[in-house]
Amino acid sequence: MASLAIKNLFHEKVRLVVTLTGIVFSIILTAVQLGIFLGFIDASTDLIGNSRADLWIVSRGITHVEQGVAFPESKLYEVRAVEGVESARKHLVSLGAQAKKPDGSDEGVTMVGFDLDGGMGGPWNITQGSVQDLEQPDAVMVDELYAENKLGVTHIGQVIEVNARRARVVGFTRGVRIFTSQPAIFTSFKNGLSYLNLKEDQSYYIVVRAAESVDLQELKTRIGEKLTDVEVLTRDELVFRQGVYWIFGTGAGITVLVAAVLAIIVGVVIVAQTIYAATVDHIREYGTLKAMGATNGYLYRIIITQAVLSGLIAYVIGIVVSLAISRVSLEGTLAIIVNWRLAVALFLLTIAMCCTASIVAIRKATSIDPAMVFRG
Amino acid sequence: MNAIEVRDLVKTYGSGETAVHALKHIDMDVAEGELLMLMGASGSGKTTLVSIIGCILSATSGSCKIHGVETVGLAQSRLPKIRLDNIGFIFQAFNLFPALTAQENVEIALDLKGVRGSSAKARAAELLERVGLGEKLRTYPADLSGGQKQRVAIARSLAGEPRIILADEPTAALDSVSGRVVMDLLQELAREQGRAIVVVTHDNRIFDYADRIVHIEDGRITNSVAGNMPMENPRAMQASTRIKRES
């Protein structure tokens, strides 16, 4: 039985190539589109997800962190007084800054001002320089992916202007992507206040690290009871809110989402059609087997074995190509993220689709017209 | 003993005014050891009759017994087992599996019977030897002549040791020499092994192999004549007398 399934699959090389090409194409299409979607989510939420803060205190009603609304720093002291808070720091994230490139043109940037001693909200994947270098006046850190293209920055020590103030590059990160393509500029909280023209006693956010073994939801409630006009959100809650805003609240997000959904649908249809056609090509053989006394179960096993084998071979090829595309994309600003979860999901989807499509085709084999078997 | 007993068999497709009556009250017996040829124009009902005897198609009413076991009205799930145990099929277009060698084509029939591994290989080789293809075990169907393909199909049909063989136009695609080789084999299976053979054919080159020739027209048996009936097979003679001629 397995022998027939395997030999049927490999006997006609052209048919095998056509079948595998269809499935491989579907896998790559789905992987790349979903990878772009995942990359979009990461690029829109990484400033929160990588903040290492357990809780974020934000102005009531904000939909995304770039929409920061200033509140007085007195709230910081109220937060610090809450039992279970290990550390609380002021924090800035804002799209309201413009960098002037060496050629005189302007570029919007995402300004991130963080407390250098707090260990929260700072840069990650630092390739040159260090957080301590940001203690210097006017010191900033930018990402290599955007540095030259967006800011005209090529080396440490280069000076640019941000909101008409001097900014000296003291370090680089790699892979801090911002989906709006306004590159992140990390600086100290104090410098951030200057660049954003805020008063010394203002802050957009307070980031909180909970003491060890403190229940985050309880801490969140306790802080919320003390403060007015602000919301207290866990990091995951803010990531979710941020993701929802950029995905559903903007045309760009919807476009990426629709493209991903369409890719899944197109991929599923191609896989189904390919496997169905490959199965129906052998329908006469299945009819013969049935006439010879094969049970429907016997036919199911042959057909599903062929479908799963096709799916497995195509999956391996498809996922290797997708991982290669993903790897190349990580060298640029548009990240296509093919992680293990996506790889597993695609594997299950591929095998499920191959089996489902073949089962639909099986119905033709099991309800076969006897005249078809008998006629030449 | 009759291998096949068909009584008042009716097959109707559809219902009401659009109903098509493919078989109309057919009575027919086929004895063990008999080689019966079924003739008729296209659409006369030959294939439908063979399909019902072969337990591939369900009859609308009547009776069809295979070695005494009633198959009309039997649950669909039980029919494959009856086919497997009792019936071998030979097709006009051979219906070999192109991806399998001659030996593997026979092995697949043995696989259905639960015979696998080295014993299946040995048995398949033995069957192919019997039909004169001992040198072609590892040859793919594409590299065999029409006559050789049909002999592989015969070997395959014998794998389950069926007592009934249903052959649909087994010589239609063959030249006269190959056709006679195939018919010699089928006749041998009937005469020497007592298998009941039903051959659907239009090929007048092979009529002399028939013990009996049954004509079917518009779903009815119109004529049944003895062919080259051997005297040493009186059961076949008795069976032929049961056929009712219908006007």
Coordinates of C-alpha atoms in Angstrom, one line a residue:
Chain A
M1 CA 0.0 0.0 0.0
A2 CA 2.7 2.5 1.0
S3 CA 4.7 1.2 -1.9
L4 CA 2.0 2.2 -4.4
A5 CA 1.6 5.6 -2.7
I6 CA 5.3 6.4 -2.9
K7 CA 5.8 5.0 -6.4
N8 CA 2.7 6.8 -7.7
L9 CA 4.2 10.0 -6.3
F10 CA 7.7 9.6 -7.8
H11 CA 6.8 7.7 -11.0
E12 CA 5.9 10.8 -13.1
K13 CA 8.6 13.4 -12.4
V14 CA 6.9 16.2 -14.2
R15 CA 3.6 15.7 -12.3
L16 CA 5.6 15.6 -9.1
V17 CA 7.4 18.8 -9.9
V18 CA 4.1 20.5 -10.8
T19 CA 2.5 19.3 -7.6
L20 CA 5.4 20.3 -5.4
T21 CA 5.8 23.7 -7.2
G22 CA 2.2 24.5 -6.4
I23 CA 2.5 23.6 -2.7
V24 CA 6.0 25.2 -2.3
F25 CA 4.7 28.4 -3.9
S26 CA 1.7 28.5 -1.5
I27 CA 4.0 27.9 1.5
I28 CA 6.4 30.7 0.5
L29 CA 3.6 33.1 -0.3
T30 CA 1.8 32.4 3.1
A31 CA 5.1 32.4 5.1
V32 CA 6.3 35.7 3.5
Q33 CA 3.0 37.5 3.9
L34 CA 2.5 36.3 7.5
G35 CA 6.1 37.1 8.1
I36 CA 5.6 40.7 6.9
F37 CA 2.5 40.8 9.2
L38 CA 4.6 39.6 12.2
G39 CA 7.4 42.0 11.3
F40 CA 4.8 44.8 11.2
I41 CA 3.5 43.9 14.7
D42 CA 7.0 43.7 16.1
A43 CA 8.0 47.0 14.5
S44 CA 5.0 48.7 15.9
T45 CA 5.3 47.2 19.4
D46 CA 9.0 46.6 20.0
L47 CA 9.5 49.8 22.0
I48 CA 7.1 48.5 24.5
G49 CA 7.8 44.8 24.2
N50 CA 11.5 45.3 24.7
S51 CA 11.1 47.9 27.4
R52 CA 11.8 45.5 30.3
A53 CA 9.1 47.3 32.2
D54 CA 6.4 45.3 34.0
L55 CA 3.8 48.2 34.0
W56 CA 3.3 51.3 32.0
I57 CA 1.4 54.3 33.4
V58 CA -0.1 56.3 30.5
S59 CA -2.4 59.2 30.0
R60 CA -6.0 58.0 30.1
G61 CA -7.4 57.0 26.7
I62 CA -4.2 57.0 24.6
T63 CA -4.3 54.5 21.8
H64 CA -0.6 54.2 21.0
V65 CA 2.6 55.2 22.8
E66 CA 3.7 57.6 20.1
Q67 CA 0.7 59.7 21.1
G68 CA 2.2 60.6 24.5
V69 CA 0.4 63.2 26.5
A70 CA 2.4 64.9 29.2
F71 CA 1.5 64.6 32.9
P72 CA 3.2 66.0 36.0
E73 CA 6.1 64.1 37.5
S74 CA 4.4 64.2 40.9
K75 CA 2.7 61.0 39.9
L76 CA 6.1 59.3 39.8
Y77 CA 6.4 59.8 43.6
E78 CA 2.9 58.4 44.2
V79 CA 3.8 55.3 42.2
R80 CA 7.1 54.8 44.0
A81 CA 5.1 54.9 47.3
V82 CA 3.0 51.9 46.3
E83 CA 4.0 48.7 48.0
G84 CA 5.4 46.2 45.5
V85 CA 7.0 48.8 43.2
E86 CA 10.7 48.1 42.9
S87 CA 11.5 50.8 40.5
A88 CA 9.5 53.6 38.7
R89 CA 11.0 55.9 36.0
K90 CA 9.9 58.7 33.8
H91 CA 9.8 57.8 30.1
L92 CA 9.3 59.5 26.8
V93 CA 8.2 58.2 23.4
S94 CA 7.1 60.7 20.7
L95 CA 6.8 61.1 17.0
G96 CA 7.0 64.8 17.4
A97 CA 10.6 65.3 16.5
Q98 CA 12.4 66.2 13.3
A99 CA 16.0 65.5 12.5
K100 CA 17.9 67.6 10.0
K101 CA 20.2 65.5 7.8
P102 CA 23.6 66.8 6.7
D103 CA 22.1 67.6 3.3
G104 CA 19.7 70.0 5.0
S105 CA 16.5 67.9 4.5
D106 CA 14.3 67.0 7.4
E107 CA 13.3 63.5 8.5
G108 CA 10.7 62.6 11.1
V109 CA 12.1 60.5 14.0
T110 CA 10.7 58.6 17.0
M111 CA 12.3 60.2 20.1
V112 CA 12.8 57.8 23.0
G113 CA 13.9 59.4 26.3
F114 CA 14.7 57.0 29.1
D115 CA 16.2 57.1 32.6
L116 CA 19.7 55.8 32.1
D117 CA 19.8 54.2 35.6
G118 CA 16.4 52.6 35.4
G119 CA 17.2 49.7 33.1
M120 CA 13.9 50.2 31.4
G121 CA 12.8 51.5 28.0
G122 CA 16.3 51.8 26.6
P123 CA 17.9 50.6 23.4
W124 CA 18.6 46.9 22.7
N125 CA 20.9 45.1 20.2
I126 CA 23.6 47.8 20.8
T127 CA 26.4 47.2 18.3
Q128 CA 28.5 50.3 19.1
G129 CA 28.7 52.5 22.2
S130 CA 26.8 51.9 25.4
V131 CA 23.9 53.2 27.5
Q132 CA 26.4 55.1 29.7
D133 CA 27.6 57.0 26.7
L134 CA 24.2 58.6 26.6
E135 CA 25.0 60.4 29.8
Q136 CA 26.9 63.0 27.8
P137 CA 25.0 66.1 26.8
D138 CA 23.2 65.9 23.4
A139 CA 24.2 62.2 23.1
V140 CA 21.9 60.0 21.0
M141 CA 22.0 56.5 19.8
V142 CA 20.5 55.5 16.4
D143 CA 19.9 52.3 14.5
E144 CA 22.3 51.2 11.7
L145 CA 19.4 50.2 9.4
Y146 CA 18.2 53.7 9.2
A147 CA 21.3 55.7 10.1
E148 CA 22.7 56.5 6.7
N149 CA 19.6 56.3 4.6
K150 CA 17.3 58.3 6.9
L151 CA 19.6 60.4 9.0
G152 CA 22.8 60.6 6.9
V153 CA 24.7 59.2 9.8
T154 CA 27.7 57.1 9.0
H155 CA 29.9 57.0 12.1
I156 CA 30.2 57.6 15.8
G157 CA 30.7 61.2 16.8
Q158 CA 28.7 62.6 13.9
V159 CA 26.5 65.5 14.8
I160 CA 23.0 66.1 13.5
E161 CA 20.2 68.3 14.5
V162 CA 17.0 67.1 16.2
N163 CA 14.2 69.7 16.7
A164 CA 16.9 72.4 16.0
R165 CA 19.1 71.1 18.8
R166 CA 22.5 69.5 18.5
A167 CA 22.6 65.7 18.7
R168 CA 25.8 63.8 18.7
V169 CA 25.7 60.1 17.8
V170 CA 27.5 58.0 20.5
G171 CA 26.2 54.6 19.6
F172 CA 24.4 52.3 17.2
T173 CA 21.8 49.6 17.6
R174 CA 20.9 47.1 14.9
G175 CA 17.3 46.0 14.2
V176 CA 15.3 48.5 16.2
R177 CA 12.6 48.8 13.5
I178 CA 9.9 51.3 13.6
F179 CA 7.1 50.5 11.3
T180 CA 6.4 54.2 10.5
S181 CA 9.9 54.3 9.1
Q182 CA 10.6 57.2 11.5
P183 CA 13.8 55.9 13.1
A184 CA 14.1 55.6 16.8
I185 CA 16.6 58.0 18.4
F186 CA 17.4 56.9 22.0
T187 CA 18.6 59.5 24.4
S188 CA 18.6 60.2 28.1
F189 CA 15.3 61.3 29.7
K190 CA 16.8 64.7 30.4
N191 CA 18.0 65.2 26.8
G192 CA 14.6 64.0 25.6
L193 CA 12.8 66.7 27.6
S194 CA 15.0 69.2 25.7
Y195 CA 14.5 67.8 22.3
L196 CA 10.7 67.6 22.8
N197 CA 10.5 71.0 24.5
L198 CA 8.9 69.6 27.7
K199 CA 9.2 71.1 31.1
E200 CA 11.5 69.4 33.6
D201 CA 8.6 68.2 35.8
Q202 CA 6.7 66.5 32.9
S203 CA 6.7 63.0 31.6
Y204 CA 4.7 61.1 29.0
Y205 CA 4.9 57.8 30.7
I206 CA 6.1 56.2 33.9
V207 CA 7.5 52.7 33.5
V208 CA 7.5 50.4 36.5
R209 CA 9.4 47.3 37.5
A210 CA 7.6 45.2 40.1
A211 CA 9.3 43.7 43.1
E212 CA 10.1 40.0 42.9
S213 CA 7.1 37.7 43.2
V214 CA 4.6 40.5 43.3
D215 CA 1.3 39.8 41.4
L216 CA 1.2 42.2 38.5
Q217 CA -2.5 42.5 38.4
E218 CA -2.7 43.3 42.1
L219 CA 0.0 45.9 41.7
K220 CA -1.7 47.4 38.8
T221 CA -4.9 47.7 40.8
R222 CA -3.1 49.2 43.7
I223 CA -1.4 51.8 41.6
G224 CA -4.6 52.5 39.7
E225 CA -6.4 53.3 43.0
K226 CA -3.9 55.9 43.9
L227 CA -3.6 57.8 40.6
T228 CA -6.2 59.8 38.7
D229 CA -6.3 60.7 35.0
V230 CA -4.0 57.9 34.0
E231 CA -4.2 54.3 33.1
V232 CA -2.0 51.5 34.4
L233 CA -1.3 48.8 31.9
T234 CA 0.8 45.7 32.0
R235 CA 3.4 45.6 29.2
D236 CA 1.4 42.9 27.4
E237 CA -1.8 45.0 27.6
L238 CA -0.1 48.0 26.2
V239 CA 1.5 45.8 23.4
F240 CA -1.9 44.6 22.6
R241 CA -3.4 48.1 22.6
Q242 CA -0.6 49.3 20.4
G243 CA -0.9 46.4 18.0
V244 CA -4.7 46.8 17.7
Y245 CA -4.3 50.5 17.0
W246 CA -1.6 50.1 14.2
I247 CA -3.3 47.1 12.7
F248 CA -6.9 48.2 12.7
G249 CA -6.7 51.9 13.2
T250 CA -4.5 52.7 10.2
G251 CA -4.7 52.0 6.5
A252 CA -1.2 50.5 6.6
G253 CA -2.1 48.0 9.2
I254 CA -5.3 46.9 7.5
T255 CA -3.4 46.5 4.2
V256 CA -0.8 44.2 5.8
L257 CA -3.5 42.3 7.6
V258 CA -5.6 41.8 4.5
A259 CA -2.6 40.8 2.5
A260 CA -1.8 38.2 5.1
V261 CA -5.3 36.8 5.2
L262 CA -5.5 36.8 1.4
A263 CA -2.1 34.9 1.3
I264 CA -3.5 32.2 3.6
I265 CA -6.7 31.9 1.4
V266 CA -4.7 31.8 -1.9
G267 CA -2.2 29.4 -0.4
V268 CA -5.0 27.1 0.9
V269 CA -6.8 27.2 -2.5
I270 CA -3.6 26.4 -4.4
V271 CA -2.6 23.5 -2.1
A272 CA -6.2 22.2 -2.3
Q273 CA -6.4 22.5 -6.0
T274 CA -2.9 21.0 -6.6
I275 CA -3.5 18.0 -4.3
Y276 CA -7.0 17.5 -5.7
A277 CA -5.7 17.4 -9.3
A278 CA -2.9 15.1 -8.3
T279 CA -5.4 12.7 -6.7
V280 CA -7.9 12.8 -9.5
D281 CA -5.1 12.0 -12.0
H282 CA -5.0 8.6 -10.4
I283 CA -8.8 8.1 -10.1
R284 CA -8.8 5.2 -12.5
E285 CA -6.2 3.4 -10.5
Y286 CA -8.3 3.8 -7.4
G287 CA -11.3 2.6 -9.2
T288 CA -9.4 -0.5 -10.3
L289 CA -8.3 -1.1 -6.7
K290 CA -11.8 -0.8 -5.6
A291 CA -13.0 -3.3 -8.1
M292 CA -10.2 -5.6 -6.9
G293 CA -11.8 -5.6 -3.5
A294 CA -10.0 -2.7 -1.8
T295 CA -12.0 -1.2 1.0
N296 CA -12.5 2.6 1.2
G297 CA -10.1 2.6 4.2
Y298 CA -7.4 1.1 2.0
L299 CA -7.9 3.8 -0.6
Y300 CA -7.9 6.5 2.0
R301 CA -4.6 5.3 3.3
I302 CA -3.0 5.4 -0.1
I303 CA -4.3 8.8 -1.0
I304 CA -3.6 10.4 2.3
T305 CA -0.1 8.9 2.3
Q306 CA 0.6 10.5 -1.1
A307 CA -0.9 13.8 0.0
V308 CA 1.1 13.9 3.3
L309 CA 4.3 12.9 1.5
S310 CA 3.8 15.7 -1.1
G311 CA 3.0 18.1 1.7
L312 CA 6.1 17.1 3.7
I313 CA 8.5 17.4 0.8
A314 CA 7.0 20.8 -0.3
Y315 CA 7.0 22.0 3.3
V316 CA 10.7 21.4 3.7
I317 CA 11.6 23.2 0.5
G318 CA 9.1 26.0 1.1
I319 CA 10.2 26.7 4.7
V320 CA 13.9 26.6 3.8
V321 CA 13.3 29.2 1.1
S322 CA 11.1 31.2 3.4
L323 CA 13.7 31.2 6.1
A324 CA 16.3 32.4 3.6
I325 CA 14.0 35.2 2.5
S326 CA 13.5 36.1 6.2
R327 CA 17.2 36.1 6.8
V328 CA 17.9 38.4 3.9
S329 CA 15.0 40.7 5.0
L330 CA 16.5 41.1 8.5
E331 CA 19.3 43.1 6.8
G332 CA 16.8 45.7 5.8
T333 CA 14.1 47.8 7.4
L334 CA 11.2 45.5 6.3
A335 CA 11.6 42.5 8.5
I336 CA 9.9 39.3 7.4
I337 CA 9.8 37.3 10.6
V338 CA 9.5 33.5 10.1
N339 CA 9.7 32.2 13.6
W340 CA 9.2 28.7 14.9
R341 CA 5.6 29.3 15.8
L342 CA 4.9 30.4 12.2
A343 CA 6.9 27.4 10.9
V344 CA 4.9 25.0 13.0
A345 CA 1.6 26.6 12.1
L346 CA 2.4 26.5 8.4
F347 CA 3.4 22.8 8.8
L348 CA 0.1 21.9 10.4
L349 CA -1.8 24.0 7.8
T350 CA 0.0 22.4 4.9
I351 CA -0.6 18.9 6.1
A352 CA -4.2 19.6 7.1
M353 CA -4.9 21.1 3.7
C354 CA -3.2 18.3 1.8
C355 CA -5.3 15.7 3.7
T356 CA -8.5 17.7 3.4
A357 CA -8.0 18.2 -0.4
S358 CA -7.2 14.6 -0.9
I359 CA -10.2 13.5 1.2
V360 CA -12.4 15.6 -1.1
A361 CA -10.9 13.9 -4.1
I362 CA -11.3 10.5 -2.4
R363 CA -15.0 11.0 -2.5
K364 CA -14.7 10.7 -6.3
A365 CA -12.8 7.5 -6.0
T366 CA -15.1 5.9 -3.5
S367 CA -18.3 6.8 -5.4
I368 CA -16.8 5.8 -8.7
D369 CA -19.0 4.9 -11.7
P370 CA -18.3 1.2 -12.4
A371 CA -18.5 1.9 -16.2
M372 CA -15.4 4.0 -15.7
V373 CA -13.4 1.0 -14.5
F374 CA -14.7 -1.2 -17.2
R375 CA -14.3 1.1 -20.1
G376 CA -11.0 1.7 -22.0
Chain B
M1 CA -22.8 -26.0 -8.9
N2 CA -23.5 -22.6 -10.2
A3 CA -20.9 -20.0 -9.4
I4 CA -23.3 -17.2 -10.4
E5 CA -27.1 -17.2 -10.2
V6 CA -29.0 -14.2 -11.4
R7 CA -32.8 -14.1 -11.0
D8 CA -35.3 -11.5 -12.1
L9 CA -32.5 -8.9 -11.9
V10 CA -33.6 -5.3 -12.5
K11 CA -31.5 -2.1 -12.6
T12 CA -33.1 1.2 -13.0
Y13 CA -31.3 4.6 -13.0
G14 CA -33.4 7.5 -11.9
S15 CA -37.1 7.5 -11.3
G16 CA -40.4 8.6 -12.9
E17 CA -40.6 9.5 -16.5
T18 CA -36.9 10.0 -16.8
A19 CA -36.1 6.6 -15.4
V20 CA -33.7 4.5 -17.5
H21 CA -34.2 0.7 -17.2
A22 CA -30.7 -0.7 -17.8
L23 CA -31.6 -4.3 -16.9
K24 CA -35.1 -5.8 -17.2
H25 CA -35.7 -9.0 -15.3
I26 CA -32.5 -10.9 -16.2
D27 CA -32.2 -14.6 -15.4
M28 CA -28.8 -16.2 -15.9
D29 CA -26.6 -18.8 -14.4
V30 CA -22.9 -19.4 -14.9
A31 CA -21.6 -22.8 -13.8
E32 CA -18.2 -23.5 -12.3
G33 CA -15.8 -24.3 -15.1
E34 CA -17.9 -22.5 -17.7
L35 CA -16.6 -19.8 -20.0
L36 CA -19.6 -17.6 -20.9
M37 CA -19.4 -14.8 -23.4
L38 CA -21.8 -11.9 -23.0
M39 CA -22.5 -10.0 -26.2
G40 CA -24.6 -6.9 -27.0
A41 CA -24.4 -3.5 -28.5
S42 CA -23.2 -0.5 -26.6
G43 CA -25.7 0.5 -24.0
S44 CA -27.4 -2.9 -24.0
G45 CA -26.7 -3.5 -20.3
K46 CA -23.7 -5.8 -20.5
T47 CA -21.5 -3.6 -18.3
T48 CA -24.3 -3.0 -15.9
L49 CA -24.9 -6.7 -15.5
V50 CA -21.2 -7.5 -15.0
S51 CA -20.9 -4.6 -12.6
I52 CA -23.7 -6.1 -10.5
I53 CA -22.3 -9.6 -10.6
G54 CA -18.9 -8.0 -9.7
C55 CA -20.6 -6.3 -6.6
I56 CA -19.5 -2.9 -7.9
L57 CA -23.0 -1.7 -8.6
S58 CA -26.2 -2.3 -6.6
A59 CA -29.3 -3.8 -8.3
T60 CA -32.7 -2.2 -8.0
S61 CA -34.4 -5.6 -7.4
G62 CA -34.0 -9.3 -8.0
S63 CA -31.4 -11.7 -6.9
C64 CA -27.7 -12.2 -7.6
K65 CA -25.9 -15.0 -5.8
I66 CA -22.2 -15.5 -5.9
H67 CA -21.5 -19.1 -4.8
G68 CA -24.8 -19.1 -3.0
V69 CA -24.3 -15.8 -1.2
E70 CA -27.0 -13.2 -2.0
T71 CA -25.4 -9.9 -2.9
V72 CA -28.4 -7.8 -3.8
G73 CA -29.4 -5.7 -0.8
L74 CA -26.1 -6.5 1.0
A75 CA -24.6 -3.6 2.9
Q76 CA -22.0 -1.6 0.7
S77 CA -19.4 -2.2 3.4
R78 CA -19.6 -6.0 2.8
L79 CA -19.2 -6.0 -0.9
P80 CA -15.4 -5.4 -1.1
K81 CA -14.9 -8.6 0.9
I82 CA -17.1 -10.6 -1.5
R83 CA -15.2 -9.2 -4.5
L84 CA -11.9 -9.9 -2.8
D85 CA -12.7 -13.5 -2.0
N86 CA -14.6 -14.5 -5.1
I87 CA -14.0 -12.3 -8.1
G88 CA -11.1 -11.4 -10.3
F89 CA -11.4 -8.6 -12.9
I90 CA -9.8 -8.3 -16.3
F91 CA -10.2 -5.0 -18.1
Q92 CA -10.1 -3.9 -21.7
A93 CA -7.6 -1.2 -20.9
F94 CA -5.6 -3.6 -18.6
N95 CA -5.8 -1.1 -15.8
L96 CA -2.3 -1.9 -14.6
F97 CA -0.6 0.5 -12.2
P98 CA 2.0 2.3 -14.4
A99 CA 4.2 3.1 -11.5
L100 CA 4.6 -0.5 -10.5
T101 CA 6.5 -3.3 -12.2
A102 CA 4.7 -6.4 -13.4
Q103 CA 5.5 -8.2 -10.2
E104 CA 4.4 -5.3 -8.0
N105 CA 1.1 -5.1 -10.0
V106 CA 0.4 -8.6 -8.9
E107 CA 1.7 -8.0 -5.4
I108 CA -0.8 -5.2 -4.9
A109 CA -3.6 -7.7 -5.3
L110 CA -1.9 -10.0 -2.8
D111 CA -1.5 -7.1 -0.5
L112 CA -5.3 -6.7 -0.5
K113 CA -5.5 -10.3 0.7
G114 CA -3.0 -9.6 3.4
V115 CA -0.1 -11.5 1.8
R116 CA 3.0 -9.3 1.9
G117 CA 6.8 -9.4 1.9
S118 CA 8.8 -12.2 0.5
S119 CA 5.8 -14.6 0.3
A120 CA 4.0 -12.0 -1.9
K121 CA 7.0 -11.6 -4.1
A122 CA 7.3 -15.4 -4.6
R123 CA 3.6 -15.8 -5.2
A124 CA 3.6 -12.9 -7.7
A125 CA 6.5 -14.4 -9.5
E126 CA 4.8 -17.8 -9.6
L127 CA 1.6 -16.3 -11.1
L128 CA 3.6 -14.4 -13.7
E129 CA 5.5 -17.5 -14.6
R130 CA 2.2 -19.3 -15.1
V131 CA 1.1 -16.7 -17.7
G132 CA 4.4 -16.9 -19.4
L133 CA 5.9 -13.7 -18.1
G134 CA 8.6 -15.1 -15.8
E135 CA 11.2 -13.0 -17.6
K136 CA 9.3 -9.7 -17.2
L137 CA 8.9 -9.5 -13.4
R138 CA 10.7 -6.1 -13.1
T139 CA 9.3 -4.6 -16.3
Y140 CA 7.0 -1.7 -16.1
P141 CA 3.7 -1.8 -18.0
A142 CA 4.9 0.9 -20.4
D143 CA 7.5 -1.5 -21.6
L144 CA 5.2 -4.4 -22.2
S145 CA 3.2 -5.2 -25.3
G146 CA -0.6 -5.2 -25.1
G147 CA -0.8 -9.0 -24.9
Q148 CA 1.8 -9.0 -22.1
K149 CA -0.1 -6.3 -20.2
Q150 CA -3.3 -8.4 -20.4
R151 CA -1.4 -11.4 -19.2
V152 CA -0.1 -9.4 -16.2
A153 CA -3.7 -8.4 -15.6
I154 CA -4.8 -12.1 -15.7
A155 CA -2.0 -12.9 -13.2
R156 CA -3.2 -10.1 -11.0
S157 CA -6.8 -11.3 -11.2
L158 CA -5.6 -14.7 -10.1
A159 CA -3.7 -13.5 -7.1
G160 CA -6.7 -13.8 -4.8
E161 CA -7.6 -17.3 -6.1
P162 CA -11.0 -16.1 -7.3
R163 CA -13.5 -18.7 -8.4
I164 CA -15.1 -16.2 -10.8
I165 CA -13.3 -14.1 -13.3
L166 CA -15.1 -11.2 -15.1
A167 CA -13.3 -10.0 -18.2
D168 CA -14.4 -6.9 -20.0
E169 CA -13.3 -7.0 -23.7
P170 CA -10.1 -8.6 -22.8
T171 CA -8.9 -9.0 -26.4
A172 CA -10.3 -5.8 -27.9
A173 CA -7.0 -4.0 -27.7
L174 CA -4.9 -6.9 -28.8
D175 CA -3.8 -8.4 -32.1
S176 CA -5.2 -11.8 -33.0
V177 CA -2.2 -13.7 -31.8
S178 CA -2.1 -12.0 -28.5
G179 CA -5.9 -12.3 -28.2
R180 CA -5.7 -16.0 -28.6
V181 CA -2.9 -16.3 -26.0
V182 CA -5.1 -14.5 -23.6
M183 CA -8.2 -16.6 -24.4
D184 CA -6.1 -19.8 -24.2
L185 CA -5.2 -18.7 -20.6
L186 CA -8.8 -17.9 -19.7
Q187 CA -10.0 -21.2 -21.2
E188 CA -7.4 -23.1 -19.2
L189 CA -8.6 -21.4 -16.0
A190 CA -12.1 -22.5 -16.7
R191 CA -11.4 -26.1 -17.9
E192 CA -8.5 -27.0 -15.7
Q193 CA -9.2 -25.0 -12.6
G194 CA -13.0 -25.0 -12.6
R195 CA -13.3 -21.2 -12.5
A196 CA -16.4 -19.5 -13.9
I197 CA -15.4 -17.0 -16.5
V198 CA -17.7 -14.3 -17.9
V199 CA -16.2 -12.5 -20.9
V200 CA -17.9 -9.4 -22.3
T201 CA -16.9 -9.1 -25.9
H202 CA -17.6 -7.9 -29.4
D203 CA -14.6 -9.8 -30.8
N204 CA -15.9 -12.5 -33.1
R205 CA -12.4 -13.9 -33.4
I206 CA -12.7 -15.5 -30.0
F207 CA -16.3 -17.0 -30.1
D208 CA -14.9 -20.5 -30.5
Y209 CA -13.6 -20.3 -26.9
A210 CA -17.1 -19.9 -25.5
D211 CA -19.0 -22.6 -23.8
R212 CA -22.1 -20.4 -24.2
I213 CA -22.8 -17.1 -25.8
V214 CA -25.5 -14.9 -24.2
H215 CA -26.9 -11.9 -26.2
I216 CA -28.2 -9.0 -24.3
E217 CA -30.2 -6.2 -25.9
D218 CA -32.0 -3.2 -24.3
G219 CA -31.5 -4.7 -20.9
R220 CA -32.9 -8.1 -21.7
I221 CA -31.3 -11.4 -22.6
T222 CA -32.5 -12.1 -26.2
N223 CA -30.6 -15.2 -27.1
S224 CA -28.4 -17.9 -25.4
V225 CA -26.6 -20.4 -27.5
A226 CA -24.1 -23.1 -26.8
G227 CA -20.6 -22.2 -28.0
N228 CA -17.8 -24.7 -28.2
M229 CA -19.2 -26.5 -25.2
P230 CA -17.1 -29.4 -24.1
M231 CA -19.0 -32.6 -23.3
E232 CA -16.9 -33.1 -20.2
N233 CA -18.6 -30.0 -18.7
P234 CA -22.2 -31.1 -18.2
R235 CA -22.8 -28.5 -15.4
A236 CA -22.3 -25.7 -17.9
M237 CA -24.8 -27.4 -20.2
Q238 CA -27.4 -27.6 -17.4
A239 CA -26.8 -24.0 -16.5
S240 CA -27.5 -22.8 -20.0
T241 CA -30.9 -24.4 -20.0
R242 CA -32.0 -22.1 -17.2
I243 CA -31.7 -19.0 -19.4
K244 CA -35.1 -17.7 -20.2
R245 CA -35.4 -16.3 -23.6
E246 CA -37.5 -13.1 -23.5
S247 CA -39.1 -11.5 -26.4

